[in-house]
Coordinates of C-alpha atoms in Angstrom, one line a residue:
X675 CA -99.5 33.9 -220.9
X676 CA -100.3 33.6 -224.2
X677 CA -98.2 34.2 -227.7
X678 CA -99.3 37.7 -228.5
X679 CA -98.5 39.4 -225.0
X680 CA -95.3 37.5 -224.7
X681 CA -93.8 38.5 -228.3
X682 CA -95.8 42.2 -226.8
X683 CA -93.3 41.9 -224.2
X684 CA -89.9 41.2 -226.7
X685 CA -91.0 44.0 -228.7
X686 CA -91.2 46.0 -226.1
X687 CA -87.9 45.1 -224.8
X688 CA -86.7 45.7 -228.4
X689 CA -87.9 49.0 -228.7
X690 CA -86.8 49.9 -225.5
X691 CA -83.3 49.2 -226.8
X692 CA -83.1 50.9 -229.7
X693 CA -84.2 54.0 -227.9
X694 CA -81.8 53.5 -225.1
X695 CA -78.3 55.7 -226.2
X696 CA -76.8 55.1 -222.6
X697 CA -76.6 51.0 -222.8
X698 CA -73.4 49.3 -224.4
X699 CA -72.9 47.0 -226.6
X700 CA -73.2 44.0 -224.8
X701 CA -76.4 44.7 -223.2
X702 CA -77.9 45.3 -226.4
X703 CA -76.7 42.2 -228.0
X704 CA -78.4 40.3 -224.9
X705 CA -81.5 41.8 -225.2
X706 CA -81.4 40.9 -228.3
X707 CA -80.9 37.5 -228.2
X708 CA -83.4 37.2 -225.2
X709 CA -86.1 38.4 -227.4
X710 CA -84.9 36.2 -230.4
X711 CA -85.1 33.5 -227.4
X712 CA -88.5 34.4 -226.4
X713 CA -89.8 34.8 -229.8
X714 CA -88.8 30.8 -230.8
X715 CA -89.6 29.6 -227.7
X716 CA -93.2 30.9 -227.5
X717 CA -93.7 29.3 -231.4
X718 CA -92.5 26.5 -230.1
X719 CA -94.5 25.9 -227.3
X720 CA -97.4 26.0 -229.9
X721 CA -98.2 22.1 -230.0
X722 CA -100.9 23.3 -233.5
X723 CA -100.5 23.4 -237.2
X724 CA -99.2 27.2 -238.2
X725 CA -98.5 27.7 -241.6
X726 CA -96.6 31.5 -241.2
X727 CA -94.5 29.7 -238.2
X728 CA -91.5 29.0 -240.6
X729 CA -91.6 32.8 -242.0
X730 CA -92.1 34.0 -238.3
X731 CA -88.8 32.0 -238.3
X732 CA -86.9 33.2 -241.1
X733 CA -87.7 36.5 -239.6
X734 CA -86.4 35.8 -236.5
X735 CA -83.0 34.2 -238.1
X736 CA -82.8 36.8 -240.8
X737 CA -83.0 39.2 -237.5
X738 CA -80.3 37.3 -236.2
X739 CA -78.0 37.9 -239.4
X740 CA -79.0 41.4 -239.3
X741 CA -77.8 41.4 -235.6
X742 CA -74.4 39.3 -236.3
X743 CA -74.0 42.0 -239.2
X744 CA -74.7 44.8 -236.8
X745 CA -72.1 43.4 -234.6
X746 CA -69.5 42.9 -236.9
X747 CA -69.7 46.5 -238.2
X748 CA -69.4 47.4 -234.3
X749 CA -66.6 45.1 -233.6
X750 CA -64.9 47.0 -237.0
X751 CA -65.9 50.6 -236.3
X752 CA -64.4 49.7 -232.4
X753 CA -61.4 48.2 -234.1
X754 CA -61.1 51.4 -236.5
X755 CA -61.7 53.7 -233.5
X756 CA -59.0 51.6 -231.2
X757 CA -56.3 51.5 -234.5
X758 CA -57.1 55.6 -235.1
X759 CA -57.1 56.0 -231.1
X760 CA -53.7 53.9 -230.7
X761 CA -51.8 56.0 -233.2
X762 CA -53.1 59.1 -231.7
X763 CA -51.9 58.3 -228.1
X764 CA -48.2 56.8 -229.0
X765 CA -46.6 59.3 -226.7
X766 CA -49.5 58.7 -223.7
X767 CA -48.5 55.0 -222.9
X768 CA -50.7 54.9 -219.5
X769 CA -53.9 56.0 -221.8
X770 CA -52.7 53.2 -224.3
X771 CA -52.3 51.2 -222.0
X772 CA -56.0 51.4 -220.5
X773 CA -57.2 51.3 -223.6
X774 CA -55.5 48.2 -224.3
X775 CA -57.0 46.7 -221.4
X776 CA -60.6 48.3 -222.5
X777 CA -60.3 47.1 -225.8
X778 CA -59.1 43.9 -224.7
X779 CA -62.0 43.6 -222.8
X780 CA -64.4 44.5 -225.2
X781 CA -63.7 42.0 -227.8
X782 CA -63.5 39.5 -225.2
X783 CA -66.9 40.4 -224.3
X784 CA -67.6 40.4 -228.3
X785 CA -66.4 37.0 -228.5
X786 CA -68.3 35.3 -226.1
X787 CA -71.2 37.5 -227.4
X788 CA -70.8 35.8 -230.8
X789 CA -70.2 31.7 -229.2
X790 CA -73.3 32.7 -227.4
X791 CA -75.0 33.6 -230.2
X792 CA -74.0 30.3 -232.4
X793 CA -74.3 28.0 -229.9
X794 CA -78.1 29.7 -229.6
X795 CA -78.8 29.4 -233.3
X796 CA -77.3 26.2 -233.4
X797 CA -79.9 25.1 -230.3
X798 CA -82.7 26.9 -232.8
X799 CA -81.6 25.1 -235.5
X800 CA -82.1 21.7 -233.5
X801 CA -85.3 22.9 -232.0
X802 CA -86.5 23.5 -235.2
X803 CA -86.1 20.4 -236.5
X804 CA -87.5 18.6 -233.7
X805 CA -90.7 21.0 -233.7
X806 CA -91.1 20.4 -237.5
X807 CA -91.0 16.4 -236.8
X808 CA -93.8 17.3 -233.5
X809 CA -95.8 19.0 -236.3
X810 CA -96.3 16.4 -238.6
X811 CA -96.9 13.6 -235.5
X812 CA -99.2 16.3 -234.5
X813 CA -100.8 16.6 -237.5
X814 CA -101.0 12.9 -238.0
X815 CA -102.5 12.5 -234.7
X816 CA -105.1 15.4 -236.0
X817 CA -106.1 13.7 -239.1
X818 CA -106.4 10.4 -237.4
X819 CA -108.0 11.9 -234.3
X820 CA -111.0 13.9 -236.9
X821 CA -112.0 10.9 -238.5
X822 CA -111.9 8.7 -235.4
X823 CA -113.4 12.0 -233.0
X824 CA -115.7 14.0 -234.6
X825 CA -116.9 15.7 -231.6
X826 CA -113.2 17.2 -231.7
X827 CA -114.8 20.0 -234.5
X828 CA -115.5 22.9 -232.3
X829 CA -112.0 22.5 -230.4
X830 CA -110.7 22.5 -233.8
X831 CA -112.7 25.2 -235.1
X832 CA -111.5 27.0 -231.6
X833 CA -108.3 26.4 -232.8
X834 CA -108.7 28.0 -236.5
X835 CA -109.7 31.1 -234.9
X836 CA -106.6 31.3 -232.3
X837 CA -104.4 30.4 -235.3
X838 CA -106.5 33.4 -237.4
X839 CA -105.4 35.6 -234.1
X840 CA -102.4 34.1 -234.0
X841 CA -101.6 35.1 -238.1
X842 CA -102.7 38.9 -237.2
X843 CA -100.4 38.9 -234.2
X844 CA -97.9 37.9 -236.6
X845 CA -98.3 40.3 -238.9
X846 CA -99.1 43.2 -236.6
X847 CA -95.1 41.8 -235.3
X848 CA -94.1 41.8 -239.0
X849 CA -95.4 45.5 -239.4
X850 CA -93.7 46.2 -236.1
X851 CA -90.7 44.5 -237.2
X852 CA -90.3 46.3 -240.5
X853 CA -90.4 49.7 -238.2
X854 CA -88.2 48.5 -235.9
X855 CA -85.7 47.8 -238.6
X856 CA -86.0 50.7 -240.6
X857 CA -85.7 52.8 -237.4
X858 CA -82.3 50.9 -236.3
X859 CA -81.3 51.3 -239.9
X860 CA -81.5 55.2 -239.4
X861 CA -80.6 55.6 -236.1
X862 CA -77.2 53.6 -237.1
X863 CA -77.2 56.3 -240.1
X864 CA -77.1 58.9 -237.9
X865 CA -75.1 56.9 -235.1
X866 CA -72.0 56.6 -237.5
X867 CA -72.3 60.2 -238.9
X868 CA -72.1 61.4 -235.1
X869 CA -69.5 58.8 -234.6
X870 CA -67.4 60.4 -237.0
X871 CA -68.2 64.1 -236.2
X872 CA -67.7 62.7 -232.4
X873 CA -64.3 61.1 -233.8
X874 CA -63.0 64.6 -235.5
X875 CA -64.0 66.4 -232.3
X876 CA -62.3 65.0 -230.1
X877 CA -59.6 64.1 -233.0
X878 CA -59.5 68.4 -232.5
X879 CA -59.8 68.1 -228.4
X880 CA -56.8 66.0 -228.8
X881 CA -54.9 68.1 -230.9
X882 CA -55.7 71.3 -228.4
X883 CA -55.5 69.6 -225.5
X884 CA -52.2 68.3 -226.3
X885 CA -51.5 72.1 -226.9
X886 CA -52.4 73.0 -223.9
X887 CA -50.9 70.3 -222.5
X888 CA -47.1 71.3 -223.7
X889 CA -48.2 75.0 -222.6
X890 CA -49.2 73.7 -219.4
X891 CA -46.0 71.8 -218.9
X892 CA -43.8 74.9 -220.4
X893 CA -46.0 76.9 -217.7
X894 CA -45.2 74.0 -215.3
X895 CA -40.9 73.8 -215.9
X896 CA -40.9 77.7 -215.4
X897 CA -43.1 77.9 -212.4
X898 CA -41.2 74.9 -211.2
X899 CA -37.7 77.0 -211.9
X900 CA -39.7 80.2 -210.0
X901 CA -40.7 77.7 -207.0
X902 CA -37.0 76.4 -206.7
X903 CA -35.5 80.1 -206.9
X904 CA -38.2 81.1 -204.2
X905 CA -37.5 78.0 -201.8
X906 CA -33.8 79.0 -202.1
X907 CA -34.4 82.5 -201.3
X908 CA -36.7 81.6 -198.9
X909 CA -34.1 79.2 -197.2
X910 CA -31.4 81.8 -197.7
X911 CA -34.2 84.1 -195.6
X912 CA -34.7 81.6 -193.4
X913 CA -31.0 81.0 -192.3
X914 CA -30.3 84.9 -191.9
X915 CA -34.0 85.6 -189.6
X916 CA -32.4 82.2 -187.8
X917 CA -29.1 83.3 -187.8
X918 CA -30.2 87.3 -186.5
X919 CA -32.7 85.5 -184.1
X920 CA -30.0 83.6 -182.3
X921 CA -27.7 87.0 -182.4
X922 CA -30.6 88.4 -181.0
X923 CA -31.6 85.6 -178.7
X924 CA -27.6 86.3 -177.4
X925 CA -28.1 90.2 -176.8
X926 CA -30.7 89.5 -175.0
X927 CA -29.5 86.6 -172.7
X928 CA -26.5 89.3 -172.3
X929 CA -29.2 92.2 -172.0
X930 CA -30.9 89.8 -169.1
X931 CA -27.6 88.8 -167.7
X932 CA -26.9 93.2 -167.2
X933 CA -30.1 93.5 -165.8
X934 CA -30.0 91.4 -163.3
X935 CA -26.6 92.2 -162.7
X936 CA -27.6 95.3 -162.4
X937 CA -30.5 93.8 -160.1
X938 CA -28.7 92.2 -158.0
X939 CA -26.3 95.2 -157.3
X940 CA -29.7 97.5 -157.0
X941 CA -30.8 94.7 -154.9
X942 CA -27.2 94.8 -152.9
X943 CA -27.2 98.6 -152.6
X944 CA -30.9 98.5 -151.6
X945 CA -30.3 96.0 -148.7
X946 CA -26.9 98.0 -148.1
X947 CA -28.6 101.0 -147.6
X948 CA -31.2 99.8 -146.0
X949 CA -28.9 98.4 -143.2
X950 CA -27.1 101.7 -143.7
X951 CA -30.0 103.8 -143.3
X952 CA -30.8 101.4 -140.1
X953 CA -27.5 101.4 -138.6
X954 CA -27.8 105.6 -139.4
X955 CA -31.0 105.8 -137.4
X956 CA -29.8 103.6 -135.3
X957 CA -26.8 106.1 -134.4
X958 CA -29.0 109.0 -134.8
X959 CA -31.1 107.4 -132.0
X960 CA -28.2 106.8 -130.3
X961 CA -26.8 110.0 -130.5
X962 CA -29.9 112.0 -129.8
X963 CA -30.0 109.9 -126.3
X964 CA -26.5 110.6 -126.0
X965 CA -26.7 114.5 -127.0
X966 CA -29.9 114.8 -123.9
X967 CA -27.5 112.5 -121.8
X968 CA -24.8 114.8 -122.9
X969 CA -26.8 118.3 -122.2
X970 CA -28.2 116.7 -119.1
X971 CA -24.4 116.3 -118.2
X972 CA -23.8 119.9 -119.2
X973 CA -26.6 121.1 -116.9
X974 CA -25.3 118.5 -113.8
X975 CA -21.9 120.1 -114.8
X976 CA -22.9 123.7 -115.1
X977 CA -24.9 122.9 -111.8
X978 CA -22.0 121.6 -110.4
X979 CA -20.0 124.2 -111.6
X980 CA -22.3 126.6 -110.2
X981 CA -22.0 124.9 -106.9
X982 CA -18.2 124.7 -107.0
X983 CA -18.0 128.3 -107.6
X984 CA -20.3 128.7 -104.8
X985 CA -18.6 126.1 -102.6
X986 CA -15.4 128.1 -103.9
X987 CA -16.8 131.5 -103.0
X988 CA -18.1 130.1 -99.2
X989 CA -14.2 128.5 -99.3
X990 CA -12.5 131.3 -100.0
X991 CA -14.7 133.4 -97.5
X992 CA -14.0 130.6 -95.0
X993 CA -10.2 130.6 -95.8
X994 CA -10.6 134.5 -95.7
X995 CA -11.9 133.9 -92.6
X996 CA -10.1 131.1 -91.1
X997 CA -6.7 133.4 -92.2
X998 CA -7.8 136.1 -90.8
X999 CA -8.4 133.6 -87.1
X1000 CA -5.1 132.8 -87.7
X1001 CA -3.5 136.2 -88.2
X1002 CA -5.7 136.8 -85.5
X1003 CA -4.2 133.5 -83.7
X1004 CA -0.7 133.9 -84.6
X1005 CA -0.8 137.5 -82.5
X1006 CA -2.4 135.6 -79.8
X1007 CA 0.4 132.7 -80.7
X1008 CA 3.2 136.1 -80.9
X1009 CA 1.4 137.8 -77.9
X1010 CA 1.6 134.0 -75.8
X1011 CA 4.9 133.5 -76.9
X1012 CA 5.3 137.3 -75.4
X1013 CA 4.1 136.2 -72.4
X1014 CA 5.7 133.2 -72.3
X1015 CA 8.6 134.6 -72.5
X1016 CA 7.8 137.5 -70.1
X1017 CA 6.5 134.2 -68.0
X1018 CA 9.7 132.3 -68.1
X1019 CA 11.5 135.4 -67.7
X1020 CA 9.0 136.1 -64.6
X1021 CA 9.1 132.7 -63.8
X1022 CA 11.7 132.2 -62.0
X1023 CA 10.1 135.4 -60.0
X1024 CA 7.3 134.1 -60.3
X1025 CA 6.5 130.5 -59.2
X1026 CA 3.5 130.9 -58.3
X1027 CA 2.0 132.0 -61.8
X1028 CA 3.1 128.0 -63.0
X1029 CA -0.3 126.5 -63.5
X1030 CA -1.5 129.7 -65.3
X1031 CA 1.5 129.1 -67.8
X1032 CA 0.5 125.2 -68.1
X1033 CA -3.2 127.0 -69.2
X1034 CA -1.8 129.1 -71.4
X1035 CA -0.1 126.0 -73.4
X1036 CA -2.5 124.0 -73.4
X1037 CA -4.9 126.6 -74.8
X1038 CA -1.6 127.3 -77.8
X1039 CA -1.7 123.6 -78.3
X1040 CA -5.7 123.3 -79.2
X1041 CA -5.2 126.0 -81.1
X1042 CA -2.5 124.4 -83.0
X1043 CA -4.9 121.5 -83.3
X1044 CA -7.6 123.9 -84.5
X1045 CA -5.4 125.0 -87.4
X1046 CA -4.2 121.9 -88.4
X1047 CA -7.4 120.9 -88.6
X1048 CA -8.4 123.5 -90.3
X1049 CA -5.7 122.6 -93.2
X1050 CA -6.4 119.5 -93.3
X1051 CA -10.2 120.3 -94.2
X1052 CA -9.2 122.6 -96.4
X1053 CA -7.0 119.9 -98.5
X1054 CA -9.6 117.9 -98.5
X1055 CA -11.7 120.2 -100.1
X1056 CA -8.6 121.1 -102.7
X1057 CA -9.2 117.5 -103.2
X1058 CA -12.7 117.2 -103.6
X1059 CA -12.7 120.4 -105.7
X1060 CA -10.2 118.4 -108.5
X1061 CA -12.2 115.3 -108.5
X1062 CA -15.2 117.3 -109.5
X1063 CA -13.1 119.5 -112.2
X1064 CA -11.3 116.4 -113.2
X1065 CA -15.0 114.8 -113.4
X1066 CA -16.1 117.4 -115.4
X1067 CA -13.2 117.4 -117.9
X1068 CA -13.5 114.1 -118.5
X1069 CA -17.2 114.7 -119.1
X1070 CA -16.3 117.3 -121.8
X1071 CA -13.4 115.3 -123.8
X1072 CA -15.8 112.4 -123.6
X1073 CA -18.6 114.6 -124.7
X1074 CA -16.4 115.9 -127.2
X1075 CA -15.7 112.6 -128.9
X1076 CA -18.5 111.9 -129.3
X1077 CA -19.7 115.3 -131.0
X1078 CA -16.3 114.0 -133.4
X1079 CA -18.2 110.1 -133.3
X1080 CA -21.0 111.9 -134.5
X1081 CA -19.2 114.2 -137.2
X1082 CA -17.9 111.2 -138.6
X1083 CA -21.0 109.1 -138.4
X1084 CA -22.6 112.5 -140.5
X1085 CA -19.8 112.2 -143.1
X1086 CA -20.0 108.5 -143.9
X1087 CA -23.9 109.0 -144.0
X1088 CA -23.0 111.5 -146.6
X1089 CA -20.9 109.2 -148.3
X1090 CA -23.2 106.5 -148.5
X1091 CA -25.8 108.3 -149.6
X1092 CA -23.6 110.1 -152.2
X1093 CA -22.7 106.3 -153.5
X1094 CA -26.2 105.5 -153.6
X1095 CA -26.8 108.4 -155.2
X1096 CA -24.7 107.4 -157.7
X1097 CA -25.5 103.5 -157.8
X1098 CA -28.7 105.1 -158.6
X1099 CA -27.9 107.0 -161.3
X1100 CA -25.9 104.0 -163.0
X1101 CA -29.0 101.8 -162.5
X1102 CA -30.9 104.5 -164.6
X1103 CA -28.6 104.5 -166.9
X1104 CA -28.1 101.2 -167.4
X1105 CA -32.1 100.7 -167.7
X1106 CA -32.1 103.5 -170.0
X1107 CA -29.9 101.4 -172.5
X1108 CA -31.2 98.3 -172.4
X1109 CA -34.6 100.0 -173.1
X1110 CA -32.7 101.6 -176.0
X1111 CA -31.4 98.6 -177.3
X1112 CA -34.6 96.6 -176.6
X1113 CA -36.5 99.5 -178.7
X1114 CA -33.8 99.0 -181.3
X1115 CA -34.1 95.1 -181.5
X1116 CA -38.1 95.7 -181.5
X1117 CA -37.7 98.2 -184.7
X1118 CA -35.5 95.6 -186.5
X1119 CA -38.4 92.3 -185.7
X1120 CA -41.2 95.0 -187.0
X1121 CA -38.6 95.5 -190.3
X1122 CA -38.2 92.2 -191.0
X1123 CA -41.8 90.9 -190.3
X1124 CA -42.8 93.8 -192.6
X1125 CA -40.1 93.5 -195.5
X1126 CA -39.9 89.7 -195.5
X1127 CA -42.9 87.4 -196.6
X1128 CA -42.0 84.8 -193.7
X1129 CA -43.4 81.4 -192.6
X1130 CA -46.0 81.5 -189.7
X1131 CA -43.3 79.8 -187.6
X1132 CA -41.0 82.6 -187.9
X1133 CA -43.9 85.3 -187.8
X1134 CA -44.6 83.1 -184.1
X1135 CA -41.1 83.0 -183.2
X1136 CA -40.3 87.4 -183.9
X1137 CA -44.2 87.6 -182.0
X1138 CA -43.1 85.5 -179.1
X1139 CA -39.4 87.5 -179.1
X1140 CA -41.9 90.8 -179.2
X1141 CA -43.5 89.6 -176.0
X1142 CA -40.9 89.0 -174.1
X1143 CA -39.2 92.2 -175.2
X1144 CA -42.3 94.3 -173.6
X1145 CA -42.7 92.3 -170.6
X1146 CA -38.4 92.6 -170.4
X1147 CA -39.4 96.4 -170.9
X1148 CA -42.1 96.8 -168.5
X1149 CA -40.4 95.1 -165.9
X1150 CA -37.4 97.5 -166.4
X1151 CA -39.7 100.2 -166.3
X1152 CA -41.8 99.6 -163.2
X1153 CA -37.8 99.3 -161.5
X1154 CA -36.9 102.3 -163.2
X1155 CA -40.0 103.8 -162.4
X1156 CA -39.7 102.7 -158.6
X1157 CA -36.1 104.3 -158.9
X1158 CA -36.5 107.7 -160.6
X1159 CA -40.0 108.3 -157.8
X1160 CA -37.0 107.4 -155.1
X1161 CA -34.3 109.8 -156.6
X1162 CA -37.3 112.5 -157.0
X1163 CA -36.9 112.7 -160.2
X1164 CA -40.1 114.3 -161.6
X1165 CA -39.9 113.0 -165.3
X1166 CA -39.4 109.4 -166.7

């Protein structure tokens, strides 16, 4: 790589720079002392007699003033900017306080900027000094080498025309130079001027900003005041809906305690009539075998009756009959006795007529017989007839009691139905209320969901007490329902 395309390359970087506005401060000052670096060290490398090498140099170090110039006005607008910036932001102590630290930082950077760039023109000044000692051994060596080398005259003249190249690279740099300059010059110009707009601007941002600022913090207190005064409403709010859910959370424990005391009684008077209704059927069953066992009784009874009154009519005709044989056998007994008599009387006449007599006795006594017998069957049909009334007496009174059994089997049916009835009614009633009530405590949730502006959690909790207030509901209205269809009631 050869002189002209490396100082080429610096220039390029140079311009580069200068038409960069986004780079700071520090890595303009390097690229600017890397191309200063570049610039010497390419002249240096240069082992030939230059004659424009020392003004290529005092360009390069007047550059480097220029820079260090450049750089100190920087490093005094900065400290202008940081001195107008730190009485500006007195009552903003964290901003001061970073731009402390940035500042700080900054001329930190500055500072080692600057050794950097004495301890580089201090190594320039050195390296000068040494080339300028290789130039003249170099041109010693040249003079001594043409007299004792003449065949050295074409490199030589080789040499002239690089060094002619050389001299218009140097002035095309110069010429490039000189526009660089003159355009940093304005560009500085117009730098500072928007500097300073840039510095009232926001010197006027600052001043509105800190407006708005005391607005914003006025804004702030009050909405701060209004946030306070809302949470304590909002607690106040809070503490009544909790205070009202728990009363509420207690009507209806006591609301579920009724109902299923009221259950449990249905539930009691259900089973109760139940084993009513089956001990009722039970003595209906038993009483309709008992009323056929009872009529089948009346009919054996009545049949029996019939046949005692027909036994009684063929007994009376027989006693009828048997008194008339013994009318008929006491004149034969009188008309005997007669004879006997007229016998005995005759007897003693009439000896022979004794076996006739002992006849006639023993004929009265098997007719005495007869008739005894005849009582006796008679008595035992007396007999027989009172066991059969007596039967059928104790047929009726027991028939009768039962018929009274039955009466008051009828009436307690009656009653039991009538309290069932009215355990009925009261279970209506009572789910009637508690549907009122639970209607009541849904029309107060839907109040104070829709008056209040609550928290989700309380919205959740008055939705979850909704729920189990319709299923409490629908439960008490399938029951009542069930009820109501039992106690025909048409309407619910």
């Amino acid at each position: 790589m050869n002189i002209r395309e490396k100082m080429m390359k610096s220039l390029e970087g140079k311009f580069s720079f200068s038409y960069g506005a986004d780079q700071t401060v520090e890595e303009n000052t390097d690229k600017k002392e890397q191309g200063s670096k570049e610039i010497l060290q390419d002249v240096e490398e240069d082992n030939f007699e230059d004659p424009s090498k020392e003004e290529v140099k005092r360009e390069v170090h007047g550059q480097e003033a220029e820079d260090t110039e450049v750089e100190a006005m920087e490093k005094v607008g900065l400290n202008k900017l940081d001195e107008e910036e730190r009485i500006e932001e007195k009552n903003l102590e964290a901003m001061r306080d970073a731009a402390k630290e940035e500042n700080a930082s900054l001329l930190k950077t500055i500072t080692e900027l600057r050794s950097q760039i004495e301890e580089t023109k201090a190594n320039s000044d050195s390296t000068n000094q040494d080339a300028g000692e290789q130039v003249k051994s170099l041109k010693a060596e040249l003079i001594s080498e043409k007299e004792k080398q003449k065949s050295l005259e074409q490199a030589i003249d080789q040499l002239q025309k690089e060094v002619k190249d050389k001299e218009d690279c140097i002035n095309d740099v110069k010429e490039k130079w000189m526009l660089f300059k003159n355009q940093t010059i304005d560009e500085r110009k117009a730098a500072e001027e928007s500097n300073n707009e840039a510095v009232t601007s926001l010197r006027d941002k600052l001043e509105a900003s800190k407006a708005k600022a005391n607005e914003l913090q006025v804004i702030f207190n009050s909405m701060e005041a209004e946030k306070e005064q809302m949470s304590e409403k909002l607690l106040e709010v809070t503490q009544i809906l909790q205070q009202k859910k728990y009363d509420e959370a207690e009507k209806l424990i006591e609301l579920q305690r009724k109902y299923d005391e009221a259950f449990e009684k249905k539930d009691l008077a259900d089973r109760t009539l139940d084993y009513t209704r089956k001990i009722v059927e039970d003595q209906r069953a038993q009483l309709s075998t008992s009323v056929v066992k009872i009529q089948q009784q009346k009919d054996m009874v009545s049949r029996k009756e019939m046949e005692r009154q027909k036994s009684m009519k063929e007994f009376k005709s027989d006693i009828q009959e048997k008194e008339e044989d013994l009318v008929s056998m006491e004149k034969i007994i009188v008309d005997l006795e007669a004879q006997l008599s007229m016998s005995e009387e005759n007897r003693k006449t009439m000896e022979g007529d004794h076996e006739q007599v002992g006849i006639l006795r023993k004929k009265i006594e098997e007719l005495e017989q007869m008739v005894q017998k005849s009582e006796a069957t008679e008595k035992n049909k007396e007999v027989e007839e009172q066991k059969k009334v007596e039967f059928v007496n104790s047929q009726t009174n027991e028939i009768q009691e039962k018929t009274n059994e039955n009466g008051k089997l009828e009436e307690k049916i009656a009653e039991l139905e009538h309290e069932l009835q009215y355990v009925k009614t009261k279970h209506a009633e009572q789910n009637l209320e508690g549907r009122k009530k639970l209607a009541v405590i849904t029309l107060v949730l839907d109040s104070l969901k829709n008056k209040y502006n609550l928290n989700p959690e309380h919205v959740q909790v008055i939705s979850d007490l909704e729920i189990d207030i319709k299923n409490i509901t629908h439960s008490n209205k399938v029951s009542g329902i069930y009820i109501l269809i039992y106690m025909n009631v048409d309407e619910f």
